[in-house]
mmCIF file of C-alpha atoms in Angstrom:
data_model
loop_
_atom_site.group_PDB
_atom_site.id
_atom_site.type_symbol
_atom_site.label_atom_id
_atom_site.label_comp_id
_atom_site.label_asym_id
_atom_site.label_seq_id
_atom_site.Cartn_x
_atom_site.Cartn_y
_atom_site.Cartn_z
ATOM 1 C CA UNK A 1 -42.896 6.962 -18.719
ATOM 2 C CA UNK A 2 -39.745 6.249 -19.831
ATOM 3 C CA UNK A 3 -36.091 7.563 -18.528
ATOM 4 C CA UNK A 4 -34.340 10.133 -20.868
ATOM 5 C CA UNK A 5 -31.535 7.989 -22.775
ATOM 6 C CA UNK A 6 -28.252 9.166 -21.567
ATOM 7 C CA UNK A 7 -26.300 10.881 -24.187
ATOM 8 C CA UNK A 8 -23.170 8.887 -26.120
ATOM 9 C CA UNK A 9 -20.561 10.420 -24.054
ATOM 10 C CA UNK A 10 -22.186 9.396 -20.509
ATOM 11 C CA UNK A 11 -22.641 5.898 -21.864
ATOM 12 C CA UNK A 12 -18.898 5.977 -22.608
ATOM 13 C CA UNK A 13 -18.139 7.188 -19.666
ATOM 14 C CA UNK A 14 -19.822 4.420 -17.983
ATOM 15 C CA UNK A 15 -18.783 1.382 -19.911
ATOM 16 C CA UNK A 16 -14.989 2.373 -19.258
ATOM 17 C CA UNK A 17 -15.598 2.847 -15.740
ATOM 18 C CA UNK A 18 -17.025 -0.557 -15.952
ATOM 19 C CA UNK A 19 -13.969 -1.800 -18.064
ATOM 20 C CA UNK A 20 -11.686 -0.471 -15.489
ATOM 21 C CA UNK A 21 -13.399 -2.134 -12.465
ATOM 22 C CA UNK A 22 -13.524 -5.615 -13.919
ATOM 23 C CA UNK A 23 -10.467 -5.885 -15.696
ATOM 24 C CA UNK A 24 -7.881 -3.447 -14.681
ATOM 25 C CA UNK A 25 -6.881 -0.246 -15.850
ATOM 26 C CA UNK A 26 -5.023 -2.008 -19.161
ATOM 27 C CA UNK A 27 -8.419 -2.654 -20.213
ATOM 28 C CA UNK A 28 -9.321 0.627 -20.449
ATOM 29 C CA UNK A 29 -8.747 1.729 -24.261
ATOM 30 C CA UNK A 30 -10.564 3.052 -26.673
ATOM 31 C CA UNK A 31 -11.196 -0.535 -28.431
ATOM 32 C CA UNK A 32 -12.104 -2.327 -25.893
ATOM 33 C CA UNK A 33 -14.715 0.763 -24.714
ATOM 34 C CA UNK A 34 -16.493 0.233 -28.332
ATOM 35 C CA UNK A 35 -16.279 -3.083 -28.312
ATOM 36 C CA UNK A 36 -18.118 -2.949 -24.834
ATOM 37 C CA UNK A 37 -20.892 -0.885 -26.354
ATOM 38 C CA UNK A 38 -21.233 -2.406 -29.803
ATOM 39 C CA UNK A 39 -20.152 0.805 -31.510
ATOM 40 C CA UNK A 40 -17.612 1.897 -34.104
ATOM 41 C CA UNK A 41 -14.668 3.386 -32.220
ATOM 42 C CA UNK A 42 -14.908 6.117 -34.720
ATOM 43 C CA UNK A 43 -17.735 6.927 -32.794
ATOM 44 C CA UNK A 44 -15.546 6.726 -29.289
ATOM 45 C CA UNK A 45 -13.150 8.961 -30.801
ATOM 46 C CA UNK A 46 -15.893 11.628 -31.524
ATOM 47 C CA UNK A 47 -16.036 12.508 -27.851
ATOM 48 C CA UNK A 48 -12.830 11.336 -26.624
ATOM 49 C CA UNK A 49 -10.054 12.226 -29.372
ATOM 50 C CA UNK A 50 -7.337 9.988 -27.385
ATOM 51 C CA UNK A 51 -7.246 6.688 -25.040
ATOM 52 C CA UNK A 52 -5.378 9.537 -22.946
ATOM 53 C CA UNK A 53 -8.157 11.847 -23.283
ATOM 54 C CA UNK A 54 -10.635 8.968 -22.396
ATOM 55 C CA UNK A 55 -8.773 7.696 -19.112
ATOM 56 C CA UNK A 56 -8.563 11.361 -17.992
ATOM 57 C CA UNK A 57 -12.320 11.862 -18.101
ATOM 58 C CA UNK A 58 -12.543 8.481 -15.842
ATOM 59 C CA UNK A 59 -10.323 9.590 -13.670
ATOM 60 C CA UNK A 60 -12.151 12.910 -13.409
ATOM 61 C CA UNK A 61 -15.442 11.195 -13.068
ATOM 62 C CA UNK A 62 -13.904 9.222 -10.783
ATOM 63 C CA UNK A 63 -12.475 11.920 -8.332
ATOM 64 C CA UNK A 64 -15.595 13.897 -8.648
ATOM 65 C CA UNK A 65 -17.334 11.345 -6.268
ATOM 66 C CA UNK A 66 -15.441 12.815 -3.780
ATOM 67 C CA UNK A 67 -15.657 16.836 -4.408
ATOM 68 C CA UNK A 68 -18.990 16.673 -4.876
ATOM 69 C CA UNK A 69 -20.969 15.956 -1.767
ATOM 70 C CA UNK A 70 -17.861 17.796 -0.072
ATOM 71 C CA UNK A 71 -19.213 20.699 -2.478
ATOM 72 C CA UNK A 72 -22.533 20.734 -0.447
ATOM 73 C CA UNK A 73 -20.936 20.770 2.660
ATOM 74 C CA UNK A 74 -18.918 24.002 1.851
ATOM 75 C CA UNK A 75 -22.197 25.601 0.507
ATOM 76 C CA UNK A 76 -23.749 24.649 3.972
ATOM 77 C CA UNK A 77 -25.515 26.997 6.505
ATOM 78 C CA UNK A 78 -23.547 25.808 9.406
ATOM 79 C CA UNK A 79 -20.873 28.210 11.489
ATOM 80 C CA UNK A 80 -17.777 27.908 9.332
ATOM 81 C CA UNK A 81 -15.874 26.698 11.975
ATOM 82 C CA UNK A 82 -18.366 23.626 12.381
ATOM 83 C CA UNK A 83 -18.460 23.631 8.386
ATOM 84 C CA UNK A 84 -14.854 23.082 8.410
ATOM 85 C CA UNK A 85 -14.954 20.197 11.011
ATOM 86 C CA UNK A 86 -18.020 18.767 9.030
ATOM 87 C CA UNK A 87 -15.941 19.448 6.213
ATOM 88 C CA UNK A 88 -12.644 17.633 6.882
ATOM 89 C CA UNK A 89 -14.359 14.884 8.694
ATOM 90 C CA UNK A 90 -16.483 13.832 5.485
ATOM 91 C CA UNK A 91 -13.287 14.050 3.428
ATOM 92 C CA UNK A 92 -11.505 11.766 5.921
ATOM 93 C CA UNK A 93 -14.405 9.350 5.683
ATOM 94 C CA UNK A 94 -14.874 8.997 1.612
ATOM 95 C CA UNK A 95 -11.038 9.033 0.963
ATOM 96 C CA UNK A 96 -10.956 5.748 3.925
ATOM 97 C CA UNK A 97 -13.941 4.253 2.585
ATOM 98 C CA UNK A 98 -12.486 4.496 -1.369
ATOM 99 C CA UNK A 99 -9.007 3.472 -0.397
ATOM 100 C CA UNK A 100 -9.646 0.195 1.643
ATOM 101 C CA UNK A 101 -13.240 -0.848 0.809
ATOM 102 C CA UNK A 102 -11.766 -2.347 -2.361
ATOM 103 C CA UNK A 103 -7.732 -1.491 -2.446
ATOM 104 C CA UNK A 104 -7.381 -3.433 -5.965
ATOM 105 C CA UNK A 105 -10.035 -1.002 -7.323
ATOM 106 C CA UNK A 106 -8.859 1.873 -5.896
ATOM 107 C CA UNK A 107 -5.223 1.129 -6.867
ATOM 108 C CA UNK A 108 -6.732 0.822 -10.783
ATOM 109 C CA UNK A 109 -8.237 4.181 -10.536
ATOM 110 C CA UNK A 110 -5.473 5.669 -8.817
ATOM 111 C CA UNK A 111 -3.388 4.455 -11.441
ATOM 112 C CA UNK A 112 -5.459 5.976 -14.257
ATOM 113 C CA UNK A 113 -5.405 9.165 -12.330
ATOM 114 C CA UNK A 114 -2.035 9.644 -11.940
ATOM 115 C CA UNK A 115 -1.600 9.349 -15.520
ATOM 116 C CA UNK A 116 -2.861 12.920 -16.178
ATOM 117 C CA UNK A 117 -1.281 15.157 -13.545
ATOM 118 C CA UNK A 118 -3.450 17.967 -14.625
ATOM 119 C CA UNK A 119 -6.540 16.485 -13.874
ATOM 120 C CA UNK A 120 -5.450 15.630 -10.160
ATOM 121 C CA UNK A 121 -4.093 19.550 -9.659
ATOM 122 C CA UNK A 122 -7.451 20.644 -11.013
ATOM 123 C CA UNK A 123 -9.071 18.076 -7.941
ATOM 124 C CA UNK A 124 -7.017 19.668 -5.564
ATOM 125 C CA UNK A 125 -7.361 23.008 -6.672
ATOM 126 C CA UNK A 126 -11.503 22.150 -6.075
ATOM 127 C CA UNK A 127 -10.777 20.861 -2.599
ATOM 128 C CA UNK A 128 -8.878 23.886 -1.662
ATOM 129 C CA UNK A 129 -11.535 26.169 -3.405
ATOM 130 C CA UNK A 130 -14.240 24.741 -0.925
ATOM 131 C CA UNK A 131 -11.972 25.514 1.865
ATOM 132 C CA UNK A 132 -11.182 28.832 0.995
ATOM 133 C CA UNK A 133 -14.988 29.563 0.478
ATOM 134 C CA UNK A 134 -15.189 28.203 3.906
ATOM 135 C CA UNK A 135 -12.611 30.442 5.096
ATOM 136 C CA UNK A 136 -13.678 33.500 3.813
ATOM 137 C CA UNK A 137 -17.228 32.751 5.199
ATOM 138 C CA UNK A 138 -15.888 32.590 8.535
ATOM 139 C CA UNK A 139 -13.503 35.998 8.097
ATOM 140 C CA UNK A 140 -16.335 37.673 6.762
ATOM 141 C CA UNK A 141 -18.754 36.901 10.000
ATOM 142 C CA UNK A 142 -15.916 36.898 12.253
ATOM 143 C CA UNK A 143 -16.067 33.376 13.775
ATOM 144 C CA UNK A 144 -12.270 32.677 12.232
ATOM 145 C CA UNK A 145 -10.627 36.153 12.468
ATOM 146 C CA UNK A 146 -7.519 34.658 11.984
ATOM 147 C CA UNK A 147 -7.550 33.689 8.377
ATOM 148 C CA UNK A 148 -5.171 36.166 6.179
ATOM 149 C CA UNK A 149 -5.190 34.772 2.894
ATOM 150 C CA UNK A 150 -7.890 32.145 2.336
ATOM 151 C CA UNK A 151 -6.306 30.228 -0.425
ATOM 152 C CA UNK A 152 -3.244 30.447 1.402
ATOM 153 C CA UNK A 153 -4.631 28.944 4.674
ATOM 154 C CA UNK A 154 -7.003 26.680 2.816
ATOM 155 C CA UNK A 155 -4.050 25.056 1.536
ATOM 156 C CA UNK A 156 -2.032 24.790 4.636
ATOM 157 C CA UNK A 157 -5.453 22.843 6.260
ATOM 158 C CA UNK A 158 -5.673 20.295 3.259
ATOM 159 C CA UNK A 159 -1.893 19.783 3.624
ATOM 160 C CA UNK A 160 -1.995 19.632 7.257
ATOM 161 C CA UNK A 161 -4.482 16.928 7.293
ATOM 162 C CA UNK A 162 -2.627 14.584 4.450
ATOM 163 C CA UNK A 163 -2.490 12.097 6.607
ATOM 164 C CA UNK A 164 -6.200 11.486 6.600
ATOM 165 C CA UNK A 165 -6.694 11.770 2.739
ATOM 166 C CA UNK A 166 -3.627 10.825 0.650
ATOM 167 C CA UNK A 167 -3.678 7.488 -0.372
ATOM 168 C CA UNK A 168 -0.194 6.126 0.800
ATOM 169 C CA UNK A 169 -1.029 7.554 4.196
ATOM 170 C CA UNK A 170 -4.605 6.485 4.358
ATOM 171 C CA UNK A 171 -3.943 3.318 3.408
ATOM 172 C CA UNK A 172 -0.853 2.352 6.431
ATOM 173 C CA UNK A 173 -3.134 4.371 8.721
ATOM 174 C CA UNK A 174 -4.402 2.011 11.381
ATOM 175 C CA UNK A 175 -7.843 1.917 13.041
ATOM 176 C CA UNK A 176 -10.553 4.027 12.152
ATOM 177 C CA UNK A 177 -10.895 5.122 15.954
ATOM 178 C CA UNK A 178 -7.955 6.401 16.276
ATOM 179 C CA UNK A 179 -7.763 8.368 13.019
ATOM 180 C CA UNK A 180 -10.977 10.091 13.907
ATOM 181 C CA UNK A 181 -9.716 11.169 16.972
ATOM 182 C CA UNK A 182 -6.491 12.510 15.810
ATOM 183 C CA UNK A 183 -7.985 14.337 12.764
ATOM 184 C CA UNK A 184 -10.680 15.996 15.619
ATOM 185 C CA UNK A 185 -7.339 17.363 17.430
ATOM 186 C CA UNK A 186 -5.713 18.341 14.609
ATOM 187 C CA UNK A 187 -8.679 20.111 13.649
ATOM 188 C CA UNK A 188 -9.464 22.160 16.907
ATOM 189 C CA UNK A 189 -5.776 23.017 16.426
ATOM 190 C CA UNK A 190 -5.926 24.777 12.877
ATOM 191 C CA UNK A 191 -9.694 26.072 14.077
ATOM 192 C CA UNK A 192 -7.953 27.640 17.165
ATOM 193 C CA UNK A 193 -5.058 28.901 14.644
ATOM 194 C CA UNK A 194 -7.526 30.447 12.615
ATOM 195 C CA UNK A 195 -8.836 32.546 15.615
ATOM 196 C CA UNK A 196 -11.961 30.623 16.540
ATOM 197 C CA UNK A 197 -12.803 30.834 19.857
ATOM 198 C CA UNK A 198 -14.731 28.562 22.487
ATOM 199 C CA UNK A 199 -13.689 25.516 19.825
ATOM 200 C CA UNK A 200 -13.655 22.043 21.714
ATOM 201 C CA UNK X 1 48.250 8.519 19.959
ATOM 202 C CA UNK X 2 45.993 5.868 19.040
ATOM 203 C CA UNK X 3 42.532 6.285 18.587
ATOM 204 C CA UNK X 4 40.737 3.296 20.593
ATOM 205 C CA UNK X 5 39.366 0.626 18.520
ATOM 206 C CA UNK X 6 35.914 0.462 17.843
ATOM 207 C CA UNK X 7 34.370 -2.490 19.552
ATOM 208 C CA UNK X 8 32.941 -5.345 17.389
ATOM 209 C CA UNK X 9 29.538 -4.398 17.508
ATOM 210 C CA UNK X 10 30.386 -1.244 16.290
ATOM 211 C CA UNK X 11 32.463 -2.623 13.483
ATOM 212 C CA UNK X 12 29.712 -5.044 12.529
ATOM 213 C CA UNK X 13 27.064 -2.237 12.036
ATOM 214 C CA UNK X 14 29.942 -0.391 10.051
ATOM 215 C CA UNK X 15 30.209 -3.381 7.526
ATOM 216 C CA UNK X 16 26.442 -3.856 7.462
ATOM 217 C CA UNK X 17 25.658 -0.352 6.342
ATOM 218 C CA UNK X 18 28.580 -0.159 3.690
ATOM 219 C CA UNK X 19 27.102 -3.311 2.189
ATOM 220 C CA UNK X 20 23.741 -1.979 1.865
ATOM 221 C CA UNK X 21 24.923 0.922 0.706
ATOM 222 C CA UNK X 22 27.314 -0.800 -2.103
ATOM 223 C CA UNK X 23 25.226 -3.709 -2.938
ATOM 224 C CA UNK X 24 21.583 -2.769 -1.703
ATOM 225 C CA UNK X 25 19.416 -4.784 0.861
ATOM 226 C CA UNK X 26 19.560 -8.301 -0.765
ATOM 227 C CA UNK X 27 23.368 -8.015 0.369
ATOM 228 C CA UNK X 28 22.517 -7.194 3.960
ATOM 229 C CA UNK X 29 23.296 -11.024 5.622
ATOM 230 C CA UNK X 30 25.111 -12.055 8.364
ATOM 231 C CA UNK X 31 27.351 -14.315 6.064
ATOM 232 C CA UNK X 32 28.029 -11.403 3.674
ATOM 233 C CA UNK X 33 29.153 -8.966 6.849
ATOM 234 C CA UNK X 34 31.199 -11.667 8.004
ATOM 235 C CA UNK X 35 33.255 -12.050 4.691
ATOM 236 C CA UNK X 36 33.348 -8.515 4.669
ATOM 237 C CA UNK X 37 35.105 -7.952 7.886
ATOM 238 C CA UNK X 38 37.117 -11.538 7.684
ATOM 239 C CA UNK X 39 35.157 -12.634 10.358
ATOM 240 C CA UNK X 40 33.868 -15.727 11.391
ATOM 241 C CA UNK X 41 29.820 -15.578 10.988
ATOM 242 C CA UNK X 42 29.793 -17.271 14.607
ATOM 243 C CA UNK X 43 31.258 -14.092 15.821
ATOM 244 C CA UNK X 44 28.755 -11.595 13.915
ATOM 245 C CA UNK X 45 25.891 -14.057 15.430
ATOM 246 C CA UNK X 46 27.207 -13.394 18.923
ATOM 247 C CA UNK X 47 26.155 -9.754 18.551
ATOM 248 C CA UNK X 48 23.304 -10.261 16.386
ATOM 249 C CA UNK X 49 21.420 -13.715 16.862
ATOM 250 C CA UNK X 50 20.137 -13.194 13.144
ATOM 251 C CA UNK X 51 19.851 -11.707 10.257
ATOM 252 C CA UNK X 52 16.481 -9.979 11.041
ATOM 253 C CA UNK X 53 18.112 -8.676 14.296
ATOM 254 C CA UNK X 54 21.543 -7.075 12.375
ATOM 255 C CA UNK X 55 18.982 -5.695 9.689
ATOM 256 C CA UNK X 56 17.262 -4.158 12.615
ATOM 257 C CA UNK X 57 20.279 -2.800 14.230
ATOM 258 C CA UNK X 58 21.301 -0.920 10.965
ATOM 259 C CA UNK X 59 17.731 0.384 10.526
ATOM 260 C CA UNK X 60 17.906 1.977 13.810
ATOM 261 C CA UNK X 61 21.127 3.406 13.471
ATOM 262 C CA UNK X 62 19.704 4.894 10.383
ATOM 263 C CA UNK X 63 16.760 6.289 11.625
ATOM 264 C CA UNK X 64 19.147 8.011 14.752
ATOM 265 C CA UNK X 65 20.902 10.032 12.205
ATOM 266 C CA UNK X 66 17.114 12.011 11.961
ATOM 267 C CA UNK X 67 16.832 11.671 15.942
ATOM 268 C CA UNK X 68 20.089 12.695 17.398
ATOM 269 C CA UNK X 69 20.459 16.224 15.790
ATOM 270 C CA UNK X 70 16.669 16.608 17.117
ATOM 271 C CA UNK X 71 17.286 16.086 20.402
ATOM 272 C CA UNK X 72 19.620 18.574 20.839
ATOM 273 C CA UNK X 73 16.933 21.233 19.269
ATOM 274 C CA UNK X 74 14.492 19.891 21.837
ATOM 275 C CA UNK X 75 16.605 20.463 24.566
ATOM 276 C CA UNK X 76 17.923 23.823 23.725
ATOM 277 C CA UNK X 77 17.118 27.179 25.458
ATOM 278 C CA UNK X 78 15.104 28.757 22.530
ATOM 279 C CA UNK X 79 11.431 30.024 24.447
ATOM 280 C CA UNK X 80 9.313 26.755 23.193
ATOM 281 C CA UNK X 81 7.455 28.448 20.188
ATOM 282 C CA UNK X 82 10.480 29.065 18.283
ATOM 283 C CA UNK X 83 11.940 25.606 19.438
ATOM 284 C CA UNK X 84 8.857 23.562 17.957
ATOM 285 C CA UNK X 85 9.392 26.126 15.004
ATOM 286 C CA UNK X 86 13.333 25.434 14.695
ATOM 287 C CA UNK X 87 12.394 21.108 15.327
ATOM 288 C CA UNK X 88 10.028 21.321 12.299
ATOM 289 C CA UNK X 89 12.067 23.421 10.227
ATOM 290 C CA UNK X 90 15.218 21.009 10.562
ATOM 291 C CA UNK X 91 12.826 17.705 10.530
ATOM 292 C CA UNK X 92 12.046 18.886 6.814
ATOM 293 C CA UNK X 93 15.479 19.796 6.148
ATOM 294 C CA UNK X 94 17.063 16.481 7.429
ATOM 295 C CA UNK X 95 14.107 14.151 5.657
ATOM 296 C CA UNK X 96 14.367 16.014 2.255
ATOM 297 C CA UNK X 97 17.619 15.214 2.364
ATOM 298 C CA UNK X 98 17.880 11.711 3.306
ATOM 299 C CA UNK X 99 14.804 11.038 0.820
ATOM 300 C CA UNK X 100 16.311 13.417 -2.234
ATOM 301 C CA UNK X 101 19.764 13.046 -2.161
ATOM 302 C CA UNK X 102 20.301 9.796 -3.138
ATOM 303 C CA UNK X 103 16.746 8.067 -3.383
ATOM 304 C CA UNK X 104 18.069 4.263 -4.365
ATOM 305 C CA UNK X 105 20.197 4.620 -0.983
ATOM 306 C CA UNK X 106 16.718 5.494 0.616
ATOM 307 C CA UNK X 107 15.306 3.282 -0.633
ATOM 308 C CA UNK X 108 17.340 0.608 0.284
ATOM 309 C CA UNK X 109 17.362 1.695 3.992
ATOM 310 C CA UNK X 110 13.960 2.371 3.871
ATOM 311 C CA UNK X 111 12.951 -1.221 3.201
ATOM 312 C CA UNK X 112 15.784 -2.691 5.961
ATOM 313 C CA UNK X 113 13.684 -0.463 8.170
ATOM 314 C CA UNK X 114 10.072 -1.651 6.918
ATOM 315 C CA UNK X 115 10.845 -5.118 8.101
ATOM 316 C CA UNK X 116 11.103 -3.944 11.416
ATOM 317 C CA UNK X 117 7.883 -2.135 12.437
ATOM 318 C CA UNK X 118 8.905 -2.365 16.039
ATOM 319 C CA UNK X 119 11.965 -0.122 14.942
ATOM 320 C CA UNK X 120 10.077 2.479 13.114
ATOM 321 C CA UNK X 121 7.358 2.788 16.001
ATOM 322 C CA UNK X 122 10.171 3.649 18.212
ATOM 323 C CA UNK X 123 11.731 6.102 16.148
ATOM 324 C CA UNK X 124 8.334 7.323 15.568
ATOM 325 C CA UNK X 125 8.087 7.632 19.611
ATOM 326 C CA UNK X 126 11.303 9.111 19.839
ATOM 327 C CA UNK X 127 10.145 12.308 17.586
ATOM 328 C CA UNK X 128 6.558 12.445 19.699
ATOM 329 C CA UNK X 129 8.697 12.409 23.039
ATOM 330 C CA UNK X 130 10.963 15.239 21.661
ATOM 331 C CA UNK X 131 7.730 17.236 20.775
ATOM 332 C CA UNK X 132 6.040 16.610 23.964
ATOM 333 C CA UNK X 133 9.185 17.777 26.050
ATOM 334 C CA UNK X 134 8.850 21.157 23.873
ATOM 335 C CA UNK X 135 4.994 21.514 24.767
ATOM 336 C CA UNK X 136 5.322 20.387 28.116
ATOM 337 C CA UNK X 137 8.195 23.162 28.327
ATOM 338 C CA UNK X 138 5.929 26.103 26.841
ATOM 339 C CA UNK X 139 2.896 25.090 28.931
ATOM 340 C CA UNK X 140 5.287 25.485 32.339
ATOM 341 C CA UNK X 141 6.552 28.603 31.077
ATOM 342 C CA UNK X 142 3.019 30.156 30.090
ATOM 343 C CA UNK X 143 4.285 30.552 26.127
ATOM 344 C CA UNK X 144 2.201 28.070 24.815
ATOM 345 C CA UNK X 145 -0.777 27.643 27.272
ATOM 346 C CA UNK X 146 -3.687 25.912 25.179
ATOM 347 C CA UNK X 147 -1.235 22.628 25.563
ATOM 348 C CA UNK X 148 -3.757 20.462 27.008
ATOM 349 C CA UNK X 149 -2.035 16.779 27.071
ATOM 350 C CA UNK X 150 1.502 17.373 25.751
ATOM 351 C CA UNK X 151 1.697 13.777 23.857
ATOM 352 C CA UNK X 152 -1.144 14.069 22.622
ATOM 353 C CA UNK X 153 -1.100 17.360 21.126
ATOM 354 C CA UNK X 154 2.713 16.271 20.284
ATOM 355 C CA UNK X 155 1.385 13.307 17.860
ATOM 356 C CA UNK X 156 -1.103 15.926 16.471
ATOM 357 C CA UNK X 157 1.753 18.231 15.451
ATOM 358 C CA UNK X 158 3.732 15.537 13.928
ATOM 359 C CA UNK X 159 0.651 13.948 11.935
ATOM 360 C CA UNK X 160 0.025 17.713 10.746
ATOM 361 C CA UNK X 161 3.390 17.984 9.527
ATOM 362 C CA UNK X 162 3.529 14.472 7.515
ATOM 363 C CA UNK X 163 3.718 16.030 4.532
ATOM 364 C CA UNK X 164 7.089 17.070 5.238
ATOM 365 C CA UNK X 165 8.342 14.040 6.772
ATOM 366 C CA UNK X 166 6.509 11.260 5.623
ATOM 367 C CA UNK X 167 8.908 9.593 2.912
ATOM 368 C CA UNK X 168 6.389 8.773 0.032
ATOM 369 C CA UNK X 169 4.861 12.597 0.473
ATOM 370 C CA UNK X 170 8.480 13.969 0.752
ATOM 371 C CA UNK X 171 9.411 12.219 -2.719
ATOM 372 C CA UNK X 172 6.470 13.716 -4.572
ATOM 373 C CA UNK X 173 6.890 17.104 -2.744
ATOM 374 C CA UNK X 174 7.613 19.498 -5.466
ATOM 375 C CA UNK X 175 10.501 22.174 -4.832
ATOM 376 C CA UNK X 176 12.025 23.301 -1.560
ATOM 377 C CA UNK X 177 10.767 26.857 -1.137
ATOM 378 C CA UNK X 178 7.353 25.971 -1.449
ATOM 379 C CA UNK X 179 7.370 23.493 1.211
ATOM 380 C CA UNK X 180 9.398 25.428 3.536
ATOM 381 C CA UNK X 181 6.655 28.226 3.365
ATOM 382 C CA UNK X 182 3.987 25.872 3.577
ATOM 383 C CA UNK X 183 5.418 24.469 6.818
ATOM 384 C CA UNK X 184 6.059 27.812 8.364
ATOM 385 C CA UNK X 185 2.318 28.646 7.730
ATOM 386 C CA UNK X 186 1.061 25.441 9.498
ATOM 387 C CA UNK X 187 3.538 25.897 12.086
ATOM 388 C CA UNK X 188 2.209 29.064 12.764
ATOM 389 C CA UNK X 189 -1.138 27.986 12.829
ATOM 390 C CA UNK X 190 -0.472 24.853 15.203
ATOM 391 C CA UNK X 191 1.141 27.378 17.310
ATOM 392 C CA UNK X 192 -1.620 29.630 17.538
ATOM 393 C CA UNK X 193 -3.662 26.284 18.460
ATOM 394 C CA UNK X 194 -1.708 25.511 21.122
ATOM 395 C CA UNK X 195 -2.352 29.077 22.523
ATOM 396 C CA UNK X 196 1.049 31.010 21.918
ATOM 397 C CA UNK X 197 0.491 34.899 20.883
ATOM 398 C CA UNK X 198 2.278 37.173 18.710
ATOM 399 C CA UNK X 199 3.287 34.526 16.224
ATOM 400 C CA UNK X 200 4.198 35.785 12.961
#
């Protein structure tokens, strides 16, 4: 049985990501992608009206590697306080891996993403929404009675853990075990601050 | 009445800071400082045995502009929860001013400080000690009964507010009013996490 062939948009994005991985951000243009796929550049432009649109879409795909696994945790069945702890720990692990495993590749994708502030803002908004969903669940079931405004509290939680997911701070962040212990302690303070009781 | 003349070490440090302000980090050498003061470089070397020692001392002075006013707050008479809030707000204001008012000068001093990781580590340790003193006071008088280990909790508080004092994050940090509201919300969560009651 044949696998369905990926649609053209997906093929273009895959080729663009491959170019970025191999040759860095400068080679990520409509012409380079068209050449790699043996496609006319008119065909690429049909899906991405400009180089900037292409680069923004690549950044979006790349950032969804972070949000997709976290969405599963946010929508999970665990009690909201444990769910928040698991979510924050997973974000830290994902970011640490992304930033440290291949710093040069990370820098390339990061530069492309930085060209599209609206893509980054949407990414942060996704993360805040996921935390807010957990906090709203905790407010509803009484495990996080201190939640006042889920969106504002979610943003506070994300900002208070910046050390563990902001690229610049992850890069300078020292060893993983210390970071993990520090995140756990901060998570405990935040959970108690949100009214959780019996938090270790 | 004559003012007492500053000692040679202070004069050297003042001249070095002035050079750094005017000409950037590259001109901050023993020879340049000696020339500016009309002094033999042997005389400068008597106080600072190397260019690196001179640069580290300049960085130390510069960082003490941050810690000195905060030390007054930490040693103050306000109830520990209010004292912590005041301390964190003051740190944010001082850092924001330092980073944003003259970004080029900030970058120069920051580069010089970055050459001496031990000076930066000592600076962070001072800040942690000041927070720990406030937390210990709150543990003692019962206003912060959730404090477990003042040093560890103090480090957690400092890390959780990195957004408001880490140079890279302050620089990208958007408008002052939003940052102030965000810091206040995080401070509230942390204070509650440390057992404070009746925190607005």
